[in-house]
Every structure is written in C-alpha cells, then in structure tokens.
XYZ file of N, CA and C in Angstrom:
708
model
N 91.566 168.261 129.435
C 93.038 168.117 129.423
C 93.580 168.145 127.967
N 94.072 169.338 127.732
C 94.669 169.274 126.378
C 95.836 167.964 126.140
N 95.482 167.146 124.694
C 96.582 165.953 124.570
C 97.871 166.759 124.601
N 98.101 167.836 124.141
C 99.428 168.520 123.612
C 99.727 168.701 124.541
N 99.717 168.915 125.975
C 100.311 169.225 127.270
C 101.345 168.374 127.605
N 102.243 168.687 128.002
C 103.408 168.453 128.640
C 103.180 168.425 130.016
N 103.196 167.418 130.812
C 102.928 167.138 132.410
C 104.172 166.679 132.833
N 103.986 167.581 134.157
C 105.419 167.641 135.174
C 105.179 166.475 136.096
N 105.934 165.726 136.369
C 105.958 164.278 137.143
C 106.902 164.575 138.439
N 106.336 163.644 139.883
C 107.079 163.665 140.971
C 106.920 162.652 141.667
N 106.594 161.778 140.864
C 106.521 160.888 141.600
C 106.684 159.319 140.989
N 106.911 159.469 139.559
C 107.068 158.391 138.578
C 108.743 158.533 137.927
N 108.801 156.751 137.652
C 110.557 156.801 137.790
C 110.542 156.029 136.605
N 111.641 156.015 135.515
C 112.110 154.973 134.813
C 112.748 154.258 135.237
N 112.374 152.754 135.839
C 113.024 151.349 135.860
C 113.770 150.894 135.268
N 114.837 150.948 135.156
C 115.926 149.952 134.324
C 116.246 148.542 135.313
N 116.176 147.894 134.022
C 116.541 146.244 134.701
C 117.701 145.941 133.205
N 118.376 145.423 134.137
C 119.939 144.774 133.123
C 119.761 143.614 133.574
N 120.045 142.509 132.369
C 120.250 140.768 133.056
C 120.496 140.498 132.224
N 120.887 139.277 131.998
C 121.452 138.217 131.098
C 120.589 137.942 130.069
N 120.935 138.116 128.453
C 119.963 138.140 127.199
C 119.228 136.651 127.697
N 119.504 135.559 128.133
C 118.969 134.548 127.892
C 117.928 134.513 129.280
N 117.675 135.232 130.097
C 116.573 135.543 131.132
C 115.780 136.962 130.696
N 115.776 136.917 129.284
C 114.872 138.154 128.802
C 113.481 137.741 129.134
N 112.993 136.426 128.427
C 111.708 135.698 128.872
C 110.894 135.932 129.997
N 112.082 135.496 130.960
C 111.619 135.147 131.909
C 111.265 136.598 132.829
N 112.169 137.399 132.627
C 111.495 139.029 133.372
C 110.350 139.608 132.648
N 110.440 139.361 131.472
C 109.052 139.946 130.570
C 107.965 139.392 131.160
N 108.117 137.925 131.387
C 106.788 137.375 132.120
C 106.726 137.742 133.363
N 107.509 138.040 133.875
C 107.405 138.323 135.717
C 106.876 139.576 135.342
N 107.155 140.566 135.110
C 106.720 142.051 134.910
C 105.491 142.004 134.893
N 104.973 141.192 133.907
C 103.505 140.972 133.088
C 103.047 140.467 134.145
N 103.382 139.749 135.225
C 102.570 139.267 135.916
C 102.134 140.195 137.071
N 103.156 141.093 137.300
C 103.347 142.422 138.389
C 102.382 143.543 137.853
N 101.540 143.452 136.695
C 100.764 144.352 136.181
C 101.592 145.315 135.238
N 102.802 145.181 134.861
C 103.324 146.078 133.905
C 103.631 145.401 132.544
N 102.391 145.600 131.981
C 102.595 145.326 130.353
C 103.585 145.673 129.775
N 103.868 147.171 129.654
C 104.288 147.438 129.013
C 105.743 148.166 129.142
N 106.555 147.296 128.072
C 107.817 147.733 128.049
C 108.651 147.698 127.095
N 109.848 148.015 127.037
C 110.657 148.174 126.181
C 112.064 147.500 125.976
N 112.682 147.064 125.168
C 113.951 146.372 125.633
C 114.755 146.377 124.173
N 115.878 146.195 124.751
C 117.283 146.593 123.605
C 118.185 145.626 124.374
N 119.547 145.463 123.552
C 120.191 144.592 124.286
C 121.694 145.422 124.280
N 122.656 144.993 125.167
C 123.924 145.258 125.264
C 125.139 144.552 125.424
N 125.837 144.926 126.261
C 127.164 143.591 126.532
C 127.680 144.546 127.803
N 127.879 143.238 128.714
C 128.748 143.937 129.635
C 130.352 144.350 129.376
N 130.827 145.116 130.070
C 132.341 145.532 129.801
C 132.807 145.499 131.196
N 132.863 144.922 132.328
C 133.411 144.784 133.604
C 134.830 143.838 133.136
N 135.814 144.442 134.235
C 136.716 143.564 134.322
C 136.174 142.043 134.796
N 137.439 141.322 134.494
C 137.250 139.729 134.561
C 137.139 139.403 136.472
N 137.963 140.102 137.140
C 137.762 140.039 138.607
C 136.503 140.297 139.335
N 135.829 141.849 138.504
C 134.903 141.927 138.799
C 133.483 141.186 138.613
N 133.545 140.372 137.513
C 132.622 139.560 136.835
C 132.491 138.572 137.914
N 133.721 138.163 138.058
C 134.013 136.831 139.037
C 133.313 137.442 140.394
N 133.368 138.123 140.836
C 132.679 138.736 142.073
C 132.022 138.919 142.377
N 130.811 138.982 141.340
C 129.436 139.290 141.371
C 128.993 137.916 140.973
N 129.837 137.101 140.419
C 128.927 135.690 139.624
C 128.312 136.215 138.105
N 129.160 136.654 137.526
C 128.665 137.181 136.360
C 129.432 136.724 135.130
N 129.183 136.581 133.771
C 129.690 136.269 132.827
C 129.777 137.353 131.857
N 130.516 137.602 130.937
C 130.828 138.403 129.953
C 129.882 138.424 128.614
N 128.487 137.934 129.016
C 127.609 137.449 127.976
C 126.777 139.062 128.141
N 125.731 138.508 126.273
C 124.971 139.637 125.931
C 123.827 140.075 127.058
N 123.658 141.041 127.067
C 122.660 141.744 128.343
C 121.547 142.289 127.681
N 120.279 142.244 128.101
C 119.074 142.874 128.098
C 119.313 143.926 128.855
N 118.371 144.908 128.411
C 118.133 146.003 129.367
C 116.507 146.564 128.629
N 115.638 146.243 129.879
C 114.196 146.586 129.748
C 113.905 147.867 130.684
N 113.334 148.963 130.105
C 112.726 150.236 130.341
C 111.449 150.032 130.781
N 110.660 150.314 131.891
C 109.378 150.332 132.170
C 109.207 151.792 132.851
N 108.057 152.401 133.233
C 107.882 153.681 133.861
C 107.113 152.929 135.262
N 106.957 153.316 136.203
C 106.512 152.688 137.378
C 106.107 154.135 138.771
N 105.355 153.829 139.490
C 105.265 154.930 140.587
C 105.851 154.516 141.570
N 106.405 155.421 142.617
C 106.589 155.192 144.011
C 106.191 153.657 144.622
N 105.048 153.471 144.337
C 104.221 152.730 145.145
C 104.392 151.129 144.425
N 104.204 151.152 143.256
C 104.862 150.200 142.419
C 106.055 149.547 142.484
N 106.788 150.427 142.404
C 108.383 149.972 142.940
C 108.396 149.630 143.850
N 108.254 149.968 145.039
C 108.044 149.060 146.612
C 107.735 147.702 146.248
N 106.629 147.521 145.857
C 105.969 146.270 145.503
C 106.535 145.156 144.473
N 107.106 145.573 143.720
C 107.943 145.246 142.578
C 109.248 144.707 142.772
N 109.883 145.605 143.785
C 111.108 145.511 144.216
C 110.868 143.903 145.137
N 110.223 144.577 145.888
C 110.133 143.149 146.850
C 110.022 141.860 146.032
N 108.892 141.619 145.155
C 109.202 140.495 144.392
C 110.100 139.925 143.540
N 110.764 140.933 142.836
C 112.367 140.961 142.479
C 113.035 140.104 143.404
N 113.113 140.675 144.787
C 114.155 139.885 145.381
C 113.405 138.141 145.724
N 111.980 138.618 146.205
C 111.637 137.083 146.811
C 111.619 135.706 145.244
N 111.010 136.780 144.301
C 110.630 135.715 143.062
C 111.896 135.332 142.237
N 112.373 136.504 141.640
C 113.385 136.824 140.670
C 114.682 136.280 141.542
N 114.639 136.418 142.590
C 116.275 136.227 143.702
C 117.651 137.005 142.661
N 116.961 139.017 142.961
C 117.670 139.698 142.189
C 118.909 139.585 142.858
N 119.104 139.526 144.319
C 120.068 139.753 144.928
C 121.318 138.709 144.716
N 120.631 137.428 143.893
C 121.571 136.299 143.980
C 122.809 137.088 142.294
N 124.307 136.901 142.890
C 125.131 137.360 141.714
C 124.900 136.461 140.731
N 124.601 137.529 139.558
C 124.584 136.609 138.031
C 122.959 136.989 137.387
N 122.215 137.168 138.694
C 120.788 137.565 137.948
C 120.600 138.880 137.037
N 121.086 139.834 137.973
C 120.409 141.297 137.159
C 120.903 142.306 138.165
N 120.531 143.535 137.945
C 120.343 144.478 138.434
C 118.907 145.379 138.097
N 118.227 146.360 139.143
C 117.443 147.019 138.676
C 117.241 148.280 139.695
N 117.029 149.584 138.776
C 117.412 150.428 139.587
C 116.274 151.637 138.814
N 116.455 152.627 139.474
C 115.073 153.991 138.959
C 116.147 155.384 138.458
N 115.143 155.678 137.462
C 115.926 157.374 137.100
C 114.360 158.197 137.763
N 114.390 159.260 138.321
C 112.980 159.801 138.022
C 112.607 160.308 136.946
N 111.279 160.858 136.889
C 110.995 161.477 135.427
C 110.653 162.849 135.843
N 111.285 163.365 134.671
C 110.529 165.029 135.246
C 108.869 165.445 134.671
N 108.961 165.103 133.305
C 107.834 164.970 132.583
C 107.220 164.287 131.420
N 106.127 163.900 130.832
C 105.710 163.252 130.110
C 105.065 163.914 129.181
N 105.104 163.389 127.491
C 104.297 164.297 126.643
C 102.961 163.746 126.645
N 101.685 164.455 126.591
C 100.498 164.016 126.824
C 99.448 163.576 127.494
N 98.549 163.156 127.575
C 97.620 162.478 128.757
C 97.659 160.749 128.124
N 97.365 160.652 126.672
C 97.277 159.193 126.136
C 98.641 158.520 126.591
N 99.947 159.254 126.404
C 101.137 158.681 126.824
C 101.549 158.475 128.275
N 100.839 159.283 128.808
C 100.820 159.249 130.330
C 100.116 157.812 130.605
N 98.958 157.627 130.261
C 97.890 156.723 130.885
C 98.777 155.155 130.228
N 99.432 155.609 129.024
C 100.044 154.309 128.385
C 101.244 153.651 128.986
N 102.038 154.564 129.656
C 103.304 154.218 129.957
C 103.026 153.688 131.556
N 102.267 154.762 132.382
C 101.669 154.139 133.602
C 100.534 152.864 133.684
N 100.142 152.560 132.584
C 99.341 151.427 132.548
C 98.515 150.898 133.400
N 98.045 151.725 134.160
C 96.444 151.236 135.032
C 97.185 151.342 136.387
N 98.875 151.592 136.863
C 99.006 152.378 137.839
C 98.604 153.680 138.551
N 98.019 153.227 139.921
C 97.529 154.885 140.541
C 98.417 155.717 140.682
N 98.193 156.655 140.046
C 99.326 157.915 139.961
C 98.412 159.330 140.407
N 98.828 160.004 141.599
C 98.492 161.397 141.196
C 99.458 162.223 141.394
N 99.616 163.449 140.441
C 100.467 164.510 139.993
C 100.909 164.950 141.715
N 102.194 165.336 141.670
C 102.134 165.812 142.930
C 103.281 167.410 142.741
N 103.920 167.794 143.741
C 105.095 168.689 143.254
C 106.309 168.299 142.690
N 106.816 169.227 142.001
C 108.156 168.964 141.768
C 108.783 168.769 142.706
N 110.201 168.285 142.865
C 111.386 168.084 143.611
C 112.170 168.703 143.135
N 113.158 168.861 143.865
C 114.456 170.059 143.507
C 115.459 169.214 142.806
N 115.653 167.791 142.496
C 116.121 167.273 141.672
C 116.012 167.604 140.283
N 114.517 168.049 139.927
C 113.846 168.094 138.446
C 114.381 169.645 138.152
N 114.773 170.427 139.210
C 115.570 172.106 138.734
C 116.620 172.132 138.134
N 116.749 171.205 137.120
C 117.928 171.421 136.331
C 118.366 171.986 135.063
N 119.579 172.228 134.786
C 119.545 173.216 133.758
C 119.746 172.520 132.205
N 119.579 170.989 132.344
C 119.561 170.001 130.894
C 118.680 169.030 131.478
N 117.873 168.533 130.443
C 116.988 167.513 130.718
C 117.342 166.226 129.449
N 117.086 165.429 129.835
C 117.339 163.957 128.613
C 115.855 164.065 128.106
N 115.977 164.326 126.800
C 114.348 163.591 125.799
C 114.799 162.180 125.871
N 113.764 161.324 126.056
C 113.348 159.780 125.693
C 112.487 160.103 124.809
N 112.438 159.647 123.294
C 111.390 159.190 122.796
C 111.435 157.864 122.065
N 109.972 157.544 122.465
C 110.107 156.289 121.477
C 108.853 155.740 120.328
N 109.597 155.560 119.310
C 109.354 155.721 117.863
C 109.266 154.496 117.441
N 107.785 154.580 116.407
C 108.280 153.038 115.085
C 109.522 153.036 114.770
N 110.041 152.089 114.316
C 111.200 151.519 113.841
C 111.368 152.706 112.470
N 112.286 153.140 111.977
C 112.535 153.810 110.779
C 112.144 155.225 110.914
N 111.490 156.049 112.198
C 110.712 157.386 111.616
C 111.756 157.959 113.216
N 113.037 158.066 113.440
C 113.579 158.255 114.146
C 114.244 160.101 113.317
N 114.350 160.199 112.115
C 114.411 161.194 110.916
C 113.205 162.149 111.173
N 112.190 161.685 111.037
C 110.870 162.531 111.361
C 110.878 163.122 112.518
N 111.469 162.260 113.630
C 111.396 163.152 115.219
C 112.516 164.112 115.051
N 113.539 163.896 114.578
C 114.348 164.645 114.900
C 114.511 166.081 114.253
N 113.796 165.890 112.787
C 113.666 166.611 112.301
C 112.635 167.885 112.438
N 111.425 167.190 113.280
C 110.522 168.389 114.192
C 111.591 168.772 115.336
N 112.286 167.847 116.143
C 113.378 168.590 117.344
C 114.009 169.969 116.752
N 114.828 169.705 115.578
C 115.602 170.493 115.287
C 115.435 172.182 115.083
N 113.985 171.942 114.423
C 113.102 173.074 113.919
C 112.913 174.006 115.367
N 113.037 173.405 116.506
C 113.261 174.524 117.755
C 114.427 174.216 118.478
N 115.331 174.305 117.575
C 116.843 174.269 118.001
C 117.427 173.307 118.942
N 116.741 171.755 118.704
C 117.408 170.545 119.306
C 119.047 170.496 118.532
N 119.454 169.379 119.393
C 120.878 169.289 118.685
C 120.556 168.030 118.494
N 121.751 166.921 117.992
C 121.671 165.730 117.599
C 121.357 164.775 118.686
N 120.679 163.405 118.259
C 120.258 162.705 119.272
C 121.192 161.281 119.006
N 120.789 160.382 119.679
C 121.586 158.981 119.884
C 120.085 157.932 119.347
N 120.638 157.392 118.662
C 119.386 156.212 118.368
C 119.940 154.861 119.005
N 118.971 154.093 119.449
C 118.969 152.574 120.025
C 117.813 151.870 119.535
N 117.820 150.484 119.066
C 117.249 149.813 118.454
C 116.456 149.255 119.742
N 115.524 148.780 119.379
C 114.261 148.078 120.810
C 113.528 147.403 120.071
N 112.664 147.113 121.505
C 111.458 146.261 120.727
C 110.691 146.455 121.795
N 109.181 146.422 121.495
C 108.111 146.933 122.673
C 107.466 146.056 122.839
N 106.694 145.774 124.476
C 105.852 145.031 124.458
C 104.649 145.767 124.819
N 103.233 144.770 125.078
C 102.121 145.438 125.627
C 101.163 146.206 124.678
N 101.531 145.486 123.283
C 100.729 146.225 122.223
C 99.096 145.883 122.590
N 98.577 145.199 123.163
C 97.101 144.934 123.555
C 97.149 146.501 124.403
N 97.964 146.835 125.312
C 97.269 147.651 126.133
C 97.487 148.921 125.647
N 98.471 149.091 124.313
C 98.275 149.908 123.641
C 96.843 150.529 123.298
N 96.315 149.565 122.923
C 95.293 149.774 121.793
C 93.964 150.362 122.987
N 93.972 149.915 124.465
C 93.448 150.139 125.468
C 93.448 151.635 125.772
N 94.990 151.787 126.103
C 95.205 153.057 126.308
C 95.062 154.074 125.483
N 95.317 153.788 124.115
C 95.998 154.946 123.120
C 94.812 155.059 122.002
N 93.957 153.537 121.705
C 93.043 153.736 121.181
C 94.074 153.514 119.694
N 95.390 153.105 119.633
C 96.248 152.647 118.181
C 97.005 151.590 118.890
N 97.099 150.907 117.380
C 98.054 149.657 117.489
C 99.374 150.243 117.283
N 100.566 149.601 118.356
C 101.534 150.349 117.902
C 102.460 148.732 117.531
N 103.299 148.798 116.680
C 103.948 147.475 116.280
C 105.110 147.490 117.225
N 105.988 146.272 117.325
C 106.761 146.121 118.202
C 108.384 146.307 117.727
N 108.718 146.568 117.132
C 109.541 147.064 116.678
C 109.911 148.839 116.473
N 110.658 149.074 117.679
C 111.137 150.245 117.894
C 112.598 150.748 117.806
N 112.502 152.190 118.238
C 113.617 153.080 118.230
C 113.774 154.038 119.253
N 114.490 153.963 120.226
C 114.437 154.862 121.350
C 115.514 156.151 120.912
N 115.114 157.266 120.786
C 116.065 158.483 120.515
C 116.540 159.307 122.146
N 117.683 159.849 122.373
C 117.995 160.081 123.342
C 118.641 161.645 122.674
N 117.962 162.236 123.201
C 118.053 163.938 123.017
C 118.242 165.025 124.449
N 119.571 165.167 124.437
C 119.574 166.041 125.612
C 119.448 167.854 125.426
N 118.741 168.142 126.076
C 118.415 169.356 125.936
C 118.251 170.403 127.218
N 118.394 171.951 126.729
C 118.276 172.814 127.887
C 116.976 172.781 128.539
N 116.641 172.996 129.841
C 115.607 172.499 130.431
C 114.287 173.636 130.063
N 115.124 174.774 129.361
C 114.202 176.065 129.084
C 113.813 175.949 127.783
N 114.089 174.695 126.979
C 113.666 174.805 125.747
C 112.933 173.085 125.739
N 112.992 172.802 126.740
C 112.320 171.107 126.978
C 110.837 171.140 126.181
N 109.857 171.724 126.846
C 108.661 171.800 126.838
C 108.491 172.051 125.191
N 108.935 173.466 124.551
C 108.836 173.537 123.135
C 109.348 172.338 122.618
N 110.266 171.678 122.840
C 110.976 170.674 121.648
C 109.734 169.303 121.872
N 109.188 168.999 123.445
C 108.427 167.736 123.498
C 107.494 168.311 122.767
N 106.828 169.342 122.534
C 105.690 169.744 121.823
C 105.476 169.704 120.806
N 106.789 169.968 119.813
C 107.175 169.938 118.759
C 107.096 168.159 118.101
N 107.570 167.711 119.072
C 107.796 166.226 118.492
C 106.458 165.812 118.568
N 105.670 165.777 119.596
C 104.533 165.460 119.425
C 103.535 165.896 118.412
N 103.793 167.272 117.918
C 102.613 167.634 116.736
C 103.226 167.203 115.787
N 104.802 167.160 115.387
C 104.905 166.443 114.144
C 104.965 165.093 113.992
N 105.349 164.005 115.010
C 105.691 162.925 115.240
C 105.262 162.100 116.226
N 104.232 162.507 116.429
C 103.499 161.847 117.856
C 102.304 160.771 117.121
N 101.592 160.740 118.095
C 100.559 159.623 118.008
C 99.636 159.779 117.094
N 99.933 160.728 116.307
C 98.615 160.791 115.196
C 99.551 160.325 113.701
N 100.586 160.656 114.185
C 101.255 160.327 112.698
C 102.130 159.357 112.362
N 102.465 158.661 111.618
C 103.544 157.077 111.316
C 104.338 156.785 112.307
N 105.191 158.096 113.092
C 106.142 157.550 113.819
C 105.611 157.150 115.001
N 104.280 157.595 115.332
C 103.599 157.134 116.628
C 104.528 156.941 117.884
N 105.350 158.544 118.281
C 106.126 158.474 119.329
C 105.604 159.022 120.570
N 106.239 158.452 121.279
C 105.660 158.804 122.952
C 107.226 159.639 123.234
N 107.053 160.631 124.333
C 107.937 161.292 124.749
C 108.290 161.574 126.246
N 109.443 161.330 126.808
C 109.193 161.575 128.279
C 110.508 162.018 128.543
N 110.776 163.044 129.935
C 111.983 163.368 129.956
C 112.675 163.173 131.474
N 114.048 163.161 131.811
C 114.663 162.664 132.762
C 115.678 163.966 133.189
N 115.965 164.262 134.484
C 116.474 164.912 134.976
C 118.034 164.665 135.014
N 118.668 166.047 134.380
C 120.208 165.644 134.154
C 120.841 166.386 135.169
N 121.983 166.104 135.914
C 122.198 166.765 137.225
C 123.234 167.312 136.412
N 124.257 167.255 135.628
C 125.594 168.088 135.226
C 125.737 167.609 133.879
N 126.414 167.984 133.092
C 126.731 167.748 131.825
C 128.728 168.150 131.591
N 129.045 167.446 130.457
C 130.370 167.790 129.995
C 130.200 167.606 128.160
N 130.512 168.892 127.428
C 130.703 168.466 126.217
C 129.762 169.194 125.616
N 129.022 170.270 126.232
C 127.675 170.950 125.699
C 128.376 172.209 125.602
N 129.522 172.490 125.823
C 130.016 174.231 125.939
C 129.821 174.972 124.683
N 129.983 174.288 123.622
C 129.908 174.724 121.991
C 128.194 175.120 121.774
N 127.056 173.972 122.122
C 125.795 174.956 122.283
C 125.311 175.583 123.170
N 126.235 175.696 124.124
C 125.675 176.794 125.069
C 126.419 178.358 124.525
N 127.759 178.373 123.615
C 128.333 179.499 123.278
C 127.615 179.606 121.845
N 126.641 178.674 121.359
C 126.242 179.253 120.090
C 124.751 179.935 120.476
N 123.918 179.299 121.428
C 122.836 179.963 121.876
C 122.996 181.224 122.535
N 124.216 181.870 122.997
C 124.686 182.741 123.834
C 124.673 184.008 122.808
C-alpha cells in the first residue's frame, strides 16, 4: 500500500474529552491505562451562563480538551470505563463525545492514530458524503506556515491554528519510526470535499512525516456551512 494514499474510514472517530484543567493528568493516565497512548491536548475556557454552570456543578475555570482517535469497539469499552472509573456522569467531571472520521492521510498515520486498536476498513456512510470537510493537521510547533503553503498551492483557503501538546512519543517511534516532539500545533482547514484528497496529499508530500513539520492529517465530515459563499463564487 502506498504511503501517500488517503484512506477512507467508516468506523473511526475523533473522541473529544473536555474536563477541568486540574484533571488533565488524571484523564491522560486513565486513557493510557485504556491503551489510548496517543493524544493531543489543548486548553480552553468555559463560557456557559452561571445558572448553567450551577446546574451542572461546574465552575468557570480553565478547561483541557483531549483528542483521541478511537474505533467503535474502543469507544464502547472506554465509555463504560469513563462512567465507572472516572464517574464522568457526575456533574463537574467533564464530557466526552465522538465525531466520525472520513479519511486519514497515509498508512503510518493511520497506525499511529489508532495505536494498536483492531480496525477493519468498511464502507463509507452517507454522513461522509458531504460538500465540505474539515481537515485537521497535527504538526510540530512552528511549521504551520509550511503546511499552509502546501495547502494553498492546491487552492485551499486559510486555516485556524490551535497550540497543543502531544502524548505517546514512545508509540510514535513504534508506529512511525520517527520521534515526535510534544509541542504541537493543530491546524483546522475547511475544504470542498472534491478537493480534499488533493490537499491532503499536498500536505503529506510537502509537510508530512518525512519533513521537519512531521504533519499528520485527517478529515472530518461537515454537514453544513455559512460564510463560504465567497470561496464558492471564486471557484465558480
């Protein structure tokens, strides 16, 4: 199988966990015990109204957002552990949810992100037959310009950068054959589905694992958009 191939997914998901920043270590260790070594974490802040915070037992404190790639079977197991071990259903602990993946750039990236999880590629679902997709690029800190330069050469628009920290560097050596530094940047780019594969391949070729950027790229389906009309008019 060619490394530069963009692989379509049907039973893989990006699992997003949002919890109090003070619980970061506890959740990271929990996920590692659940054999989910590879993750990317970034920080945020809650914006809910005070009455909502009171209702859920939350405080307006800093949050941490953890990203993992999981299979359907892994999610079922981890969800049960989140409820039993982490007591995630108790107000104030946090939330976790899934977003379906539509494709991942390259076999090495697939193996790294799934990190030993058993996975058999199935058929595409109708949800992934969308007009737009969100490309998520995880790159070494300081190399987002290199990623965007590659994407723009094949007509991608701008992206949004989020500073993050990666875990699972030992697993990186096992699955990728390279060492990844913890300091990361996540780049979000909304693209037309018809251009997705070309843009992903350009990023993999110019800013992929063989470059200093060490980028990994995958895509998520977007069911609808607003604010993209100018891009559509230019393309037409």
